[in-house]
Short mmCIF file of C-alpha atoms in Angstrom, two decimals:
data_model
loop_
_atom_site.label_atom_id
_atom_site.label_comp_id
_atom_site.label_asym_id
_atom_site.label_seq_id
_atom_site.Cartn_x
_atom_site.Cartn_y
_atom_site.Cartn_z
CA MET A 193 0.00 0.00 0.00
CA VAL A 194 1.37 3.42 -0.99
CA SER A 195 1.61 5.76 2.00
CA SER A 196 0.18 9.27 1.94
CA LEU A 197 3.70 10.74 2.02
CA ASP A 198 4.89 8.59 -0.90
CA LYS A 199 1.97 9.77 -3.01
CA GLU A 200 2.60 13.41 -2.12
CA LYS A 201 6.31 13.05 -2.87
CA LYS A 202 5.63 11.76 -6.39
CA GLU A 203 3.13 14.53 -7.09
CA LEU A 204 5.60 17.09 -5.77
CA ALA A 205 8.47 15.68 -7.86
CA LEU A 206 6.40 16.07 -11.04
CA ARG A 207 5.35 19.58 -10.05
CA LEU A 208 8.96 20.57 -9.40
CA TYR A 209 9.88 19.30 -12.85
CA GLN A 210 6.98 21.26 -14.34
CA ILE A 211 8.23 24.56 -12.89
CA SER A 212 11.84 23.81 -13.98
CA ALA A 213 13.20 23.38 -10.46
CA PHE A 214 15.45 20.79 -12.04
CA LYS A 215 16.64 20.67 -15.63
CA PHE A 216 18.51 18.26 -17.84
CA GLY A 217 21.26 19.15 -20.30
CA SER A 218 24.90 20.14 -19.74
CA TYR A 219 25.64 22.40 -16.80
CA THR A 220 28.82 23.56 -15.08
CA LEU A 221 28.53 23.26 -11.32
CA LYS A 222 30.21 25.49 -8.73
CA SER A 223 32.93 22.85 -8.41
CA GLY A 224 33.66 23.12 -12.14
CA GLU A 225 32.24 19.67 -12.85
CA ILE A 226 30.00 19.19 -15.89
CA SER A 227 26.65 17.74 -14.85
CA PRO A 228 23.72 16.44 -16.95
CA VAL A 229 21.27 17.72 -14.33
CA TYR A 230 20.90 21.06 -12.57
CA PHE A 231 18.72 21.84 -9.56
CA ASP A 232 17.46 25.37 -9.04
CA LEU A 233 14.98 25.27 -6.19
CA ARG A 234 15.10 29.05 -5.86
CA VAL A 235 12.32 29.13 -8.44
CA ILE A 236 9.82 27.78 -5.87
CA ILE A 237 9.39 31.24 -4.32
CA SER A 238 7.38 32.16 -7.43
CA TYR A 239 4.95 29.27 -6.83
CA PRO A 240 3.21 29.48 -3.43
CA ASP A 241 1.39 26.20 -4.03
CA VAL A 242 4.70 24.39 -4.51
CA MET A 243 6.18 25.99 -1.40
CA GLN A 244 3.14 24.84 0.57
CA LYS A 245 3.31 21.27 -0.76
CA LEU A 246 7.04 21.07 -0.15
CA THR A 247 6.63 22.39 3.39
CA ASP A 248 3.89 19.84 4.09
CA CYS A 249 6.03 16.99 2.75
CA ILE A 250 9.05 18.01 4.81
CA TYR A 251 6.86 18.33 7.90
CA LYS A 252 5.50 14.79 7.48
CA PHE A 253 9.01 13.55 6.64
CA ILE A 254 10.35 14.98 9.92
CA GLU A 255 7.49 13.34 11.82
CA ASP A 256 8.16 9.98 10.15
CA LYS A 257 11.84 10.20 11.06
CA GLU A 258 10.89 11.18 14.63
CA ILE A 259 13.48 13.96 14.62
CA GLN A 260 13.36 16.20 17.69
CA CYS A 261 14.84 19.69 17.86
CA ASP A 262 14.70 22.99 19.74
CA GLN A 263 15.53 25.23 16.78
CA LEU A 264 15.41 25.27 12.97
CA CYS A 265 17.99 26.91 10.73
CA GLY A 266 17.87 27.17 6.94
CA VAL A 267 21.16 27.27 5.03
CA PRO A 268 21.40 30.67 3.29
CA TYR A 269 19.72 31.49 1.03
CA THR A 270 17.36 29.12 -0.82
CA ALA A 271 16.42 27.16 2.29
CA LEU A 272 15.46 30.26 4.30
CA PRO A 273 11.84 30.49 3.06
CA LEU A 274 11.40 26.74 3.61
CA ALA A 275 12.73 26.98 7.15
CA THR A 276 10.43 29.94 7.79
CA LEU A 277 7.32 28.06 6.65
CA LEU A 278 8.36 25.00 8.65
CA SER A 279 8.91 27.14 11.72
CA VAL A 280 5.33 28.41 11.49
CA LYS A 281 3.85 24.97 10.75
CA MET A 282 5.82 23.21 13.47
CA ARG A 283 5.51 26.12 15.92
CA GLN A 284 9.24 25.75 16.33
CA PRO A 285 11.69 28.66 16.90
CA MET A 286 13.99 29.49 14.02
CA LEU A 287 17.51 30.90 13.73
CA ILE A 288 19.04 32.77 10.80
CA ARG A 289 22.70 32.33 10.00
CA ARG A 290 24.18 35.28 8.16
CA LYS A 291 26.76 34.59 5.47
CA GLU A 292 28.81 37.33 7.09
CA ALA A 293 28.46 39.22 10.35
CA LYS A 294 27.19 42.79 10.23
CA SER A 295 29.84 45.47 10.73
CA TYR A 296 27.41 47.51 12.84
CA GLY A 297 24.82 47.02 15.56
CA THR A 298 25.05 43.67 17.35
CA LYS A 299 27.44 42.22 14.73
CA LYS A 300 25.81 38.83 15.21
CA LEU A 301 26.40 35.95 12.82
CA ILE A 302 23.49 33.92 14.26
CA GLU A 303 20.20 35.81 14.67
CA GLY A 304 17.45 34.66 17.02
CA LYS A 305 16.99 33.68 20.66
CA PHE A 306 18.52 30.41 21.84
CA GLN A 307 20.12 28.69 24.82
CA LEU A 308 23.40 26.81 25.03
CA GLU A 309 23.14 23.09 24.22
CA GLU A 310 19.83 23.46 22.37
CA THR A 311 19.53 21.17 19.34
CA CYS A 312 19.22 22.78 15.93
CA LEU A 313 17.86 21.02 12.84
CA ILE A 314 19.37 22.28 9.59
CA ILE A 315 17.23 22.66 6.46
CA GLU A 316 18.94 22.63 3.03
CA ASP A 317 17.69 22.51 -0.56
CA VAL A 318 20.33 20.54 -2.52
CA VAL A 319 23.44 18.69 -1.35
CA THR A 320 26.43 17.68 -3.46
CA THR A 321 29.43 17.61 -1.10
CA GLY A 322 27.70 19.00 1.99
CA SER A 323 30.08 21.95 2.33
CA SER A 324 27.30 24.54 2.81
CA ILE A 325 25.76 22.51 5.63
CA LEU A 326 29.17 22.19 7.28
CA GLU A 327 29.74 25.95 7.11
CA THR A 328 26.39 26.58 8.79
CA THR A 329 27.03 23.83 11.34
CA LYS A 330 30.39 25.31 12.26
CA ASP A 331 28.86 28.70 13.07
CA LEU A 332 25.98 27.17 15.03
CA ARG A 333 28.30 24.94 17.04
CA ASN A 334 30.59 27.90 17.73
CA GLU A 335 27.59 29.52 19.44
CA GLY A 336 27.11 26.46 21.67
CA LEU A 337 24.27 24.82 19.74
CA VAL A 338 24.08 21.07 19.08
CA VAL A 339 23.74 20.03 15.42
CA GLU A 340 23.19 16.34 14.68
CA ASP A 341 20.64 16.22 11.84
CA ALA A 342 19.99 17.93 8.52
CA ILE A 343 16.90 17.73 6.32
CA VAL A 344 17.67 18.00 2.61
CA VAL A 345 15.20 18.35 -0.25
CA VAL A 346 17.47 16.72 -2.87
CA ASP A 347 20.57 14.58 -2.36
CA ARG A 348 22.62 14.35 -5.56
CA GLN A 349 24.33 11.31 -4.00
CA GLN A 350 27.83 12.49 -4.74
CA GLY A 351 29.45 12.02 -1.35
CA GLY A 352 27.62 14.63 0.69
CA SER A 353 25.96 12.19 3.07
CA GLN A 354 29.23 10.41 3.87
CA HIS A 355 31.08 13.68 4.31
CA LEU A 356 28.46 14.99 6.74
CA ASP A 357 28.40 11.71 8.64
CA LYS A 358 32.14 12.02 9.29
CA ASN A 359 31.38 15.39 10.89
CA GLY A 360 28.67 14.04 13.17
CA ILE A 361 25.67 15.05 11.07
CA LYS A 362 23.03 12.60 9.85
CA MET A 363 21.49 13.71 6.58
CA HIS A 364 17.84 12.87 5.82
CA SER A 365 16.89 13.47 2.18
CA LEU A 366 13.33 13.89 0.96
CA PHE A 367 14.42 13.09 -2.61
CA THR A 368 17.46 11.43 -4.11
CA LEU A 369 18.51 11.83 -7.72
CA PRO A 370 17.80 8.13 -8.55
CA TYR A 371 14.31 8.49 -7.05
CA LEU A 372 13.58 11.55 -9.22
CA ILE A 373 14.90 9.77 -12.32
CA ASN A 374 12.55 6.84 -11.75
CA VAL A 375 9.51 9.04 -11.09
CA LEU A 376 10.10 11.09 -14.23
CA LYS A 377 10.81 8.02 -16.37
CA ASP A 378 7.66 6.25 -15.14
CA ASP A 379 5.61 9.33 -16.02
CA ASN A 380 7.27 9.58 -19.48
CA LYS A 381 8.86 12.95 -18.69
CA ILE A 382 12.27 11.60 -19.67
CA ASN A 383 13.18 8.71 -21.97
CA GLU A 384 15.27 5.59 -21.34
CA GLU A 385 18.37 7.10 -22.94
CA LEU A 386 18.38 10.16 -20.66
CA ALA A 387 17.64 7.98 -17.63
CA LYS A 388 20.66 5.81 -18.48
CA THR A 389 22.87 8.90 -18.91
CA LEU A 390 21.80 10.18 -15.51
CA ASN A 391 22.28 6.83 -13.79
CA ASP A 392 25.73 6.45 -15.38
CA TYR A 393 26.61 9.91 -14.09
CA ILE A 394 25.59 8.97 -10.56
CA SER A 395 27.54 5.70 -10.64
CA LYS A 396 30.82 7.37 -11.69
CA PRO A 397 33.56 7.48 -9.06
CA ILE A 398 33.25 10.67 -7.06
CA GLU A 399 36.05 13.10 -7.85
CA ASN A 400 36.91 16.17 -5.84
CA SER A 401 34.00 15.57 -3.48
CA LYS A 402 36.03 17.06 -0.66
CA PRO A 403 35.38 20.81 -0.52
CA LYS A 404 38.27 23.02 -1.57
CA MET A 405 40.29 24.16 1.41
CA SER A 406 39.63 27.79 2.27
CA ARG A 407 42.54 30.21 2.58
CA LEU A 408 41.34 30.78 6.15
CA GLN A 409 42.30 27.17 6.92
CA MET A 410 45.78 27.46 5.42
CA SER A 411 49.02 28.73 6.93
CA PHE A 412 50.88 31.56 5.26
CA THR A 413 53.68 29.09 4.49
CA LYS A 414 51.34 26.86 2.48
CA ARG A 415 49.83 29.85 0.73
CA ALA A 416 53.27 31.10 -0.27
CA ASP A 417 53.73 27.89 -2.25
CA ILE A 418 50.63 28.53 -4.38
CA ALA A 419 50.89 32.31 -4.77
CA LYS A 420 51.27 33.29 -8.43
CA ASN A 421 52.68 36.74 -7.67
CA GLU A 422 56.35 36.64 -6.66
CA VAL A 423 56.04 39.56 -4.24
CA ALA A 424 53.10 37.88 -2.51
CA LYS A 425 55.23 34.75 -2.09
CA THR A 426 57.95 36.79 -0.42
CA LEU A 427 55.50 38.67 1.78
CA PHE A 428 53.91 35.44 3.05
CA LYS A 429 57.39 34.19 3.98
CA ILE A 430 58.26 37.43 5.79
CA MET A 431 55.04 37.18 7.79
CA GLU A 432 55.80 33.63 8.90
CA LEU A 433 59.47 34.34 9.61
CA LYS A 434 58.78 37.44 11.73
CA LYS A 435 55.42 36.16 13.05
CA THR A 436 53.72 39.42 12.21
CA ASN A 437 50.77 40.39 10.04
CA LEU A 438 50.86 44.05 11.02
CA CYS A 439 51.03 46.80 8.40
CA LEU A 440 52.00 50.23 9.70
CA ALA A 441 50.29 53.17 7.99
CA ALA A 442 52.99 55.83 8.27
CA ASP A 443 50.62 58.72 7.55
CA VAL A 444 52.88 61.57 8.63
CA THR A 445 54.15 64.51 6.60
CA LYS A 446 57.88 64.68 7.38
CA THR A 447 60.55 62.32 6.10
CA ASP A 448 62.36 62.20 9.45
CA GLU A 449 59.16 61.08 11.15
CA ILE A 450 58.71 58.23 8.67
CA LEU A 451 62.32 57.12 9.00
CA ASN A 452 62.12 57.17 12.80
CA LEU A 453 58.97 55.05 12.67
CA ALA A 454 60.61 52.63 10.23
CA GLU A 455 63.66 52.27 12.48
CA SER A 456 61.81 51.83 15.77
CA LEU A 457 58.82 49.80 14.55
CA GLY A 458 60.41 47.91 11.66
CA PRO A 459 61.09 44.75 13.71
CA TYR A 460 57.36 44.32 14.43
CA ILE A 461 55.79 44.89 11.02
CA CYS A 462 55.62 43.11 7.68
CA VAL A 463 54.65 46.18 5.62
CA LEU A 464 55.16 49.93 5.98
CA LYS A 465 52.53 51.86 4.04
CA THR A 466 53.05 55.40 2.79
CA HIS A 467 51.04 58.17 1.18
CA VAL A 468 53.96 59.75 -0.60
CA ASP A 469 51.97 62.74 -1.85
CA ILE A 470 51.42 64.05 1.71
CA ILE A 471 55.16 64.22 2.46
CA GLU A 472 56.25 67.87 2.60
CA ASP A 473 60.01 67.39 2.28
CA PHE A 474 60.24 64.41 -0.08
CA ASN A 475 63.69 63.77 -1.61
CA ASP A 476 65.69 60.97 -3.18
CA ASP A 477 67.88 60.49 -0.10
CA PHE A 478 64.74 59.76 1.93
CA ILE A 479 63.82 56.91 -0.42
CA LYS A 480 67.34 55.51 -0.25
CA SER A 481 67.24 55.56 3.56
CA LEU A 482 63.74 54.06 3.71
CA LYS A 483 64.72 51.19 1.41
CA GLY A 484 67.76 50.57 3.59
CA LEU A 485 65.60 50.30 6.70
CA ALA A 486 63.17 47.98 4.92
CA GLU A 487 66.07 45.69 4.07
CA LYS A 488 67.53 45.95 7.57
CA HIS A 489 64.29 45.03 9.35
CA ASN A 490 62.88 42.78 6.61
CA PHE A 491 59.59 44.51 5.79
CA MET A 492 58.04 45.60 2.50
CA LEU A 493 57.13 49.08 1.31
CA MET A 494 53.63 49.84 0.07
CA GLU A 495 52.66 53.08 -1.63
CA ASP A 496 48.95 53.57 -0.97
CA ARG A 497 48.45 55.66 -4.10
CA LYS A 498 45.07 54.13 -5.01
CA PHE A 499 45.61 54.68 -8.73
CA ALA A 500 42.30 55.26 -10.52
CA ASP A 501 42.91 56.69 -14.00
CA ILE A 502 43.19 55.32 -17.52
CA GLY A 503 46.11 53.04 -18.33
CA ASN A 504 48.38 55.57 -20.04
CA THR A 505 47.98 58.19 -17.32
CA VAL A 506 48.53 55.63 -14.57
CA SER A 507 51.71 54.35 -16.19
CA LEU A 508 53.10 57.90 -16.11
CA GLN A 509 51.93 58.55 -12.54
CA PHE A 510 53.62 55.34 -11.49
CA SER A 511 56.99 55.79 -13.19
CA LYS A 512 57.47 59.53 -13.78
CA GLY A 513 57.15 62.82 -11.90
CA VAL A 514 58.78 63.73 -8.62
CA TYR A 515 58.16 60.46 -6.80
CA LYS A 516 59.12 57.81 -9.40
CA ILE A 517 57.13 55.27 -7.40
CA SER A 518 57.98 52.36 -9.68
CA GLU A 519 61.64 52.59 -8.68
CA TRP A 520 61.20 51.94 -4.97
CA THR A 521 57.89 50.43 -3.86
CA ASP A 522 57.26 46.70 -3.44
CA LEU A 523 53.49 46.99 -3.21
CA LEU A 524 50.90 49.51 -4.31
CA THR A 525 47.14 50.01 -4.25
CA ALA A 526 44.82 50.69 -7.17
CA HIS A 527 41.12 50.91 -7.94
CA SER A 528 39.57 48.53 -10.47
CA LEU A 529 37.04 51.20 -11.51
CA PRO A 530 38.77 52.11 -14.82
CA GLY A 531 38.77 48.45 -15.92
CA SER A 532 41.63 46.17 -16.89
CA GLY A 533 43.46 49.04 -18.62
CA ILE A 534 44.72 50.26 -15.27
CA LEU A 535 46.53 46.97 -14.64
CA LYS A 536 47.92 46.95 -18.16
CA GLY A 537 49.19 50.49 -17.64
CA LEU A 538 50.87 49.67 -14.34
CA LYS A 539 52.41 46.52 -15.78
CA SER A 540 53.85 48.43 -18.74
CA ALA A 541 55.63 50.83 -16.39
CA MET A 542 57.19 48.18 -14.16
CA SER A 543 60.96 48.16 -14.37
CA ASN A 544 61.08 44.57 -13.10
CA LYS A 545 58.01 42.53 -14.02
CA ASN A 546 58.51 40.14 -11.09
CA GLN A 547 59.04 42.70 -8.34
CA LEU A 548 55.69 44.38 -7.82
CA GLY A 549 52.53 43.34 -6.04
CA ILE A 550 49.33 45.28 -6.68
CA PHE A 551 46.47 45.34 -4.18
CA LEU A 552 43.12 46.14 -5.79
CA LEU A 553 40.47 47.85 -3.67
CA ALA A 554 37.54 45.45 -3.55
CA GLU A 555 35.96 46.96 -0.42
CA MET A 556 36.56 49.93 1.87
CA SER A 557 36.22 50.40 5.64
CA SER A 558 34.75 53.91 5.54
CA GLU A 559 31.06 54.41 6.27
CA GLY A 560 28.90 55.11 3.21
CA ASN A 561 31.47 54.03 0.61
CA LEU A 562 30.03 53.19 -2.82
CA LEU A 563 31.82 49.90 -3.53
CA SER A 564 28.90 47.49 -4.02
CA LYS A 565 29.00 43.68 -3.82
CA GLU A 566 28.68 43.56 -7.61
CA TYR A 567 31.70 45.85 -7.93
CA SER A 568 33.66 43.65 -5.53
CA GLY A 569 32.81 40.56 -7.56
CA GLN A 570 33.86 42.21 -10.81
CA THR A 571 37.14 43.21 -9.19
CA MET A 572 37.83 39.57 -8.31
CA ASP A 573 37.04 38.53 -11.88
CA MET A 574 39.54 41.08 -13.20
CA ILE A 575 42.32 39.65 -11.05
CA LYS A 576 42.13 36.26 -12.79
CA ASP A 577 43.82 37.64 -15.91
CA PHE A 578 46.52 39.51 -13.97
CA SER A 579 47.52 37.03 -11.28
CA ASP A 580 51.21 37.60 -12.05
CA ILE A 581 51.11 41.25 -10.90
CA VAL A 582 48.23 41.25 -8.37
CA ALA A 583 49.30 40.27 -4.86
CA GLY A 584 45.92 40.67 -3.20
CA ILE A 585 42.97 42.86 -2.38
CA VAL A 586 41.93 45.49 0.13
CA ALA A 587 38.72 44.09 1.62
CA GLN A 588 36.50 43.76 4.68
CA THR A 589 34.75 40.39 4.24
CA PRO A 590 36.13 36.82 4.36
CA ASN A 591 34.53 35.21 1.31
CA LEU A 592 35.75 37.26 -1.66
CA ILE A 593 39.02 35.39 -2.20
CA ASP A 594 38.90 31.94 -3.80
CA ASP A 595 42.61 31.83 -4.69
CA ALA A 596 44.51 31.18 -1.45
CA GLY A 597 47.61 32.69 -3.05
CA LEU A 598 46.07 36.16 -2.77
CA ILE A 599 46.49 38.28 0.36
CA GLN A 600 43.67 40.23 2.02
CA LEU A 601 44.70 43.60 3.46
CA SER A 602 42.11 44.95 5.90
CA PRO A 603 42.31 48.55 7.18
CA GLY A 604 40.45 49.96 10.16
CA CYS A 605 42.13 48.18 13.09
CA ARG A 606 42.25 49.48 16.67
CA LEU A 607 42.77 47.74 20.00
CA GLU A 608 39.26 48.81 20.94
CA GLU A 609 36.26 49.16 18.63
CA SER A 610 35.73 52.82 17.65
CA GLY A 611 35.29 55.35 14.84
CA ASP A 612 36.34 58.85 13.85
CA ASP A 613 34.68 62.06 12.68
CA PHE A 614 35.26 61.18 9.02
CA GLY A 615 33.27 57.94 8.86
CA GLN A 616 36.18 55.54 9.36
CA LYS A 617 35.14 52.46 11.35
CA TYR A 618 37.63 50.59 13.53
CA ASN A 619 37.50 46.96 14.65
CA THR A 620 39.64 44.92 17.03
CA PRO A 621 42.55 42.77 15.79
CA GLU A 622 40.57 39.62 16.54
CA TYR A 623 37.52 40.82 14.62
CA ILE A 624 39.62 41.91 11.62
CA ILE A 625 41.36 38.52 11.33
CA ASN A 626 38.66 36.05 12.38
CA GLU A 627 35.43 37.70 11.25
CA LYS A 628 36.49 39.92 8.36
CA GLY A 629 39.05 37.47 7.00
CA GLY A 630 41.98 39.86 6.98
CA ASP A 631 45.44 38.37 6.49
CA ILE A 632 47.20 41.66 7.20
CA ALA A 633 45.67 44.44 9.32
CA VAL A 634 46.51 48.10 8.76
CA VAL A 635 47.16 50.25 11.83
CA GLY A 636 48.13 53.92 11.71
CA ARG A 637 47.02 56.45 14.30
CA GLY A 638 46.44 53.73 16.88
CA ILE A 639 50.23 53.29 17.03
CA ILE A 640 51.63 56.61 15.83
CA GLU A 641 49.58 58.79 18.21
CA SER A 642 50.16 56.56 21.25
CA LYS A 643 52.49 57.54 24.10
CA ASN A 644 54.70 54.51 23.52
CA PRO A 645 54.53 53.47 19.84
CA VAL A 646 56.98 50.57 20.24
CA GLU A 647 55.06 48.86 23.04
CA VAL A 648 51.72 49.48 21.33
CA ALA A 649 53.08 48.08 18.05
CA LYS A 650 54.20 44.96 19.92
CA THR A 651 50.69 44.59 21.34
CA TYR A 652 49.12 44.88 17.89
CA ARG A 653 51.62 42.40 16.46
CA ASP A 654 50.97 39.87 19.23
CA ARG A 655 47.17 40.13 19.13
CA LEU A 656 47.01 39.98 15.34
CA TRP A 657 49.30 36.96 15.16
CA ALA A 658 47.42 35.19 17.94
CA ALA A 659 44.16 35.83 16.06
CA TYR A 660 45.69 34.31 12.90
CA GLU A 661 46.83 31.20 14.81
CA ASN A 662 43.40 30.94 16.41
CA ARG A 663 41.82 31.12 12.94
CA LEU A 664 43.88 28.14 11.83
CA ASN A 665 42.87 26.15 14.91
CA ILE A 666 39.16 26.95 14.51
CA ASN A 667 39.11 26.02 10.84
#
């Protein structure tokens, strides 16, 4: 006898096919794998009847499995509406896990009221490797919640269940890909040939089912080995050797002040950052002395010029004029706003093609800045064609970088959370490294304006490095 749930599942499977929640053809997955089937359950939000049926099925499925929980949490973002409807139907509290913590207000990553040791049931739409569920689980467990079960609408059966099981999570899938194939074949929605293609695809040995290791899980030594930019390689090694990920922003206007800072603070930093156009007594001897101190104390020089013009103009700004920046800096900053021409222009003016690392501004730390998420994404796309000259990005969030060979520079660091009159927001060393994903934190006035810059610089160095080591242990 066919149970009520079995009948509803078959009807729902056909309805999902009807609204193109899954499609057959040739699709490139996030992992880069070519798949003959693609699931896009986001489309269900346009069909309230489907959302209702799916919610009802999941509800009955949970009852059949006799799963108990104190909280529900949908994996961002497709599963959020499902978790919301289930929360109402089950009269069960719900939590929301942000993909990134807010930089203002409570700065919470997990929203909602909960108690330590409460059990949380995860809701997800589609599982391939299970990496998204693991990311959500990690954040929930970090808050003291217990995660042991996950409800999944579709299991592609490509290693996700086994991977989750190894991490203490039992996955319960409403549908599996073989089940959907059989339902659609029996209803003549797909033919025998397509069914065979799909079944052959499922039966293939699973390749690369283990999620790609995040840069946040990797030591600077390992990342040096995969960095494509030679200067980035060297910088990673300096950071590990000196055990520092502190960048000093030497934003003062006299050459003697900068040289004194470089001499006294050089042992504790990996980068000294300048704004050469604010220096009132700039001269060639100053550059010679600064380079000597950089070599003596083993740190790199960064000119924070933030180039933002067309390629030809930028090439002249970089190599000509009073400052002749190309002759002395190791690192420099630039905007991606003008397009790839700016990188071509900078590259054309480089005296040594292997001795410059560019940091593109993907995000800014100032309140009200206009760099949108779309802009940030386009910046990352641009880097792919210039990996030989781009060392990293200036950014404020942990998930922009896919290539672990790139370095994230994060400004706005103070020992205590604060702000200034010009909209600059400051976060603690621990927050910069662990929440914002910074590899190197930029500190300026917090050190320079202190009564004892050397001792304060040591404190920043120690707290930033401890935060980096803690990040490795957590991940």
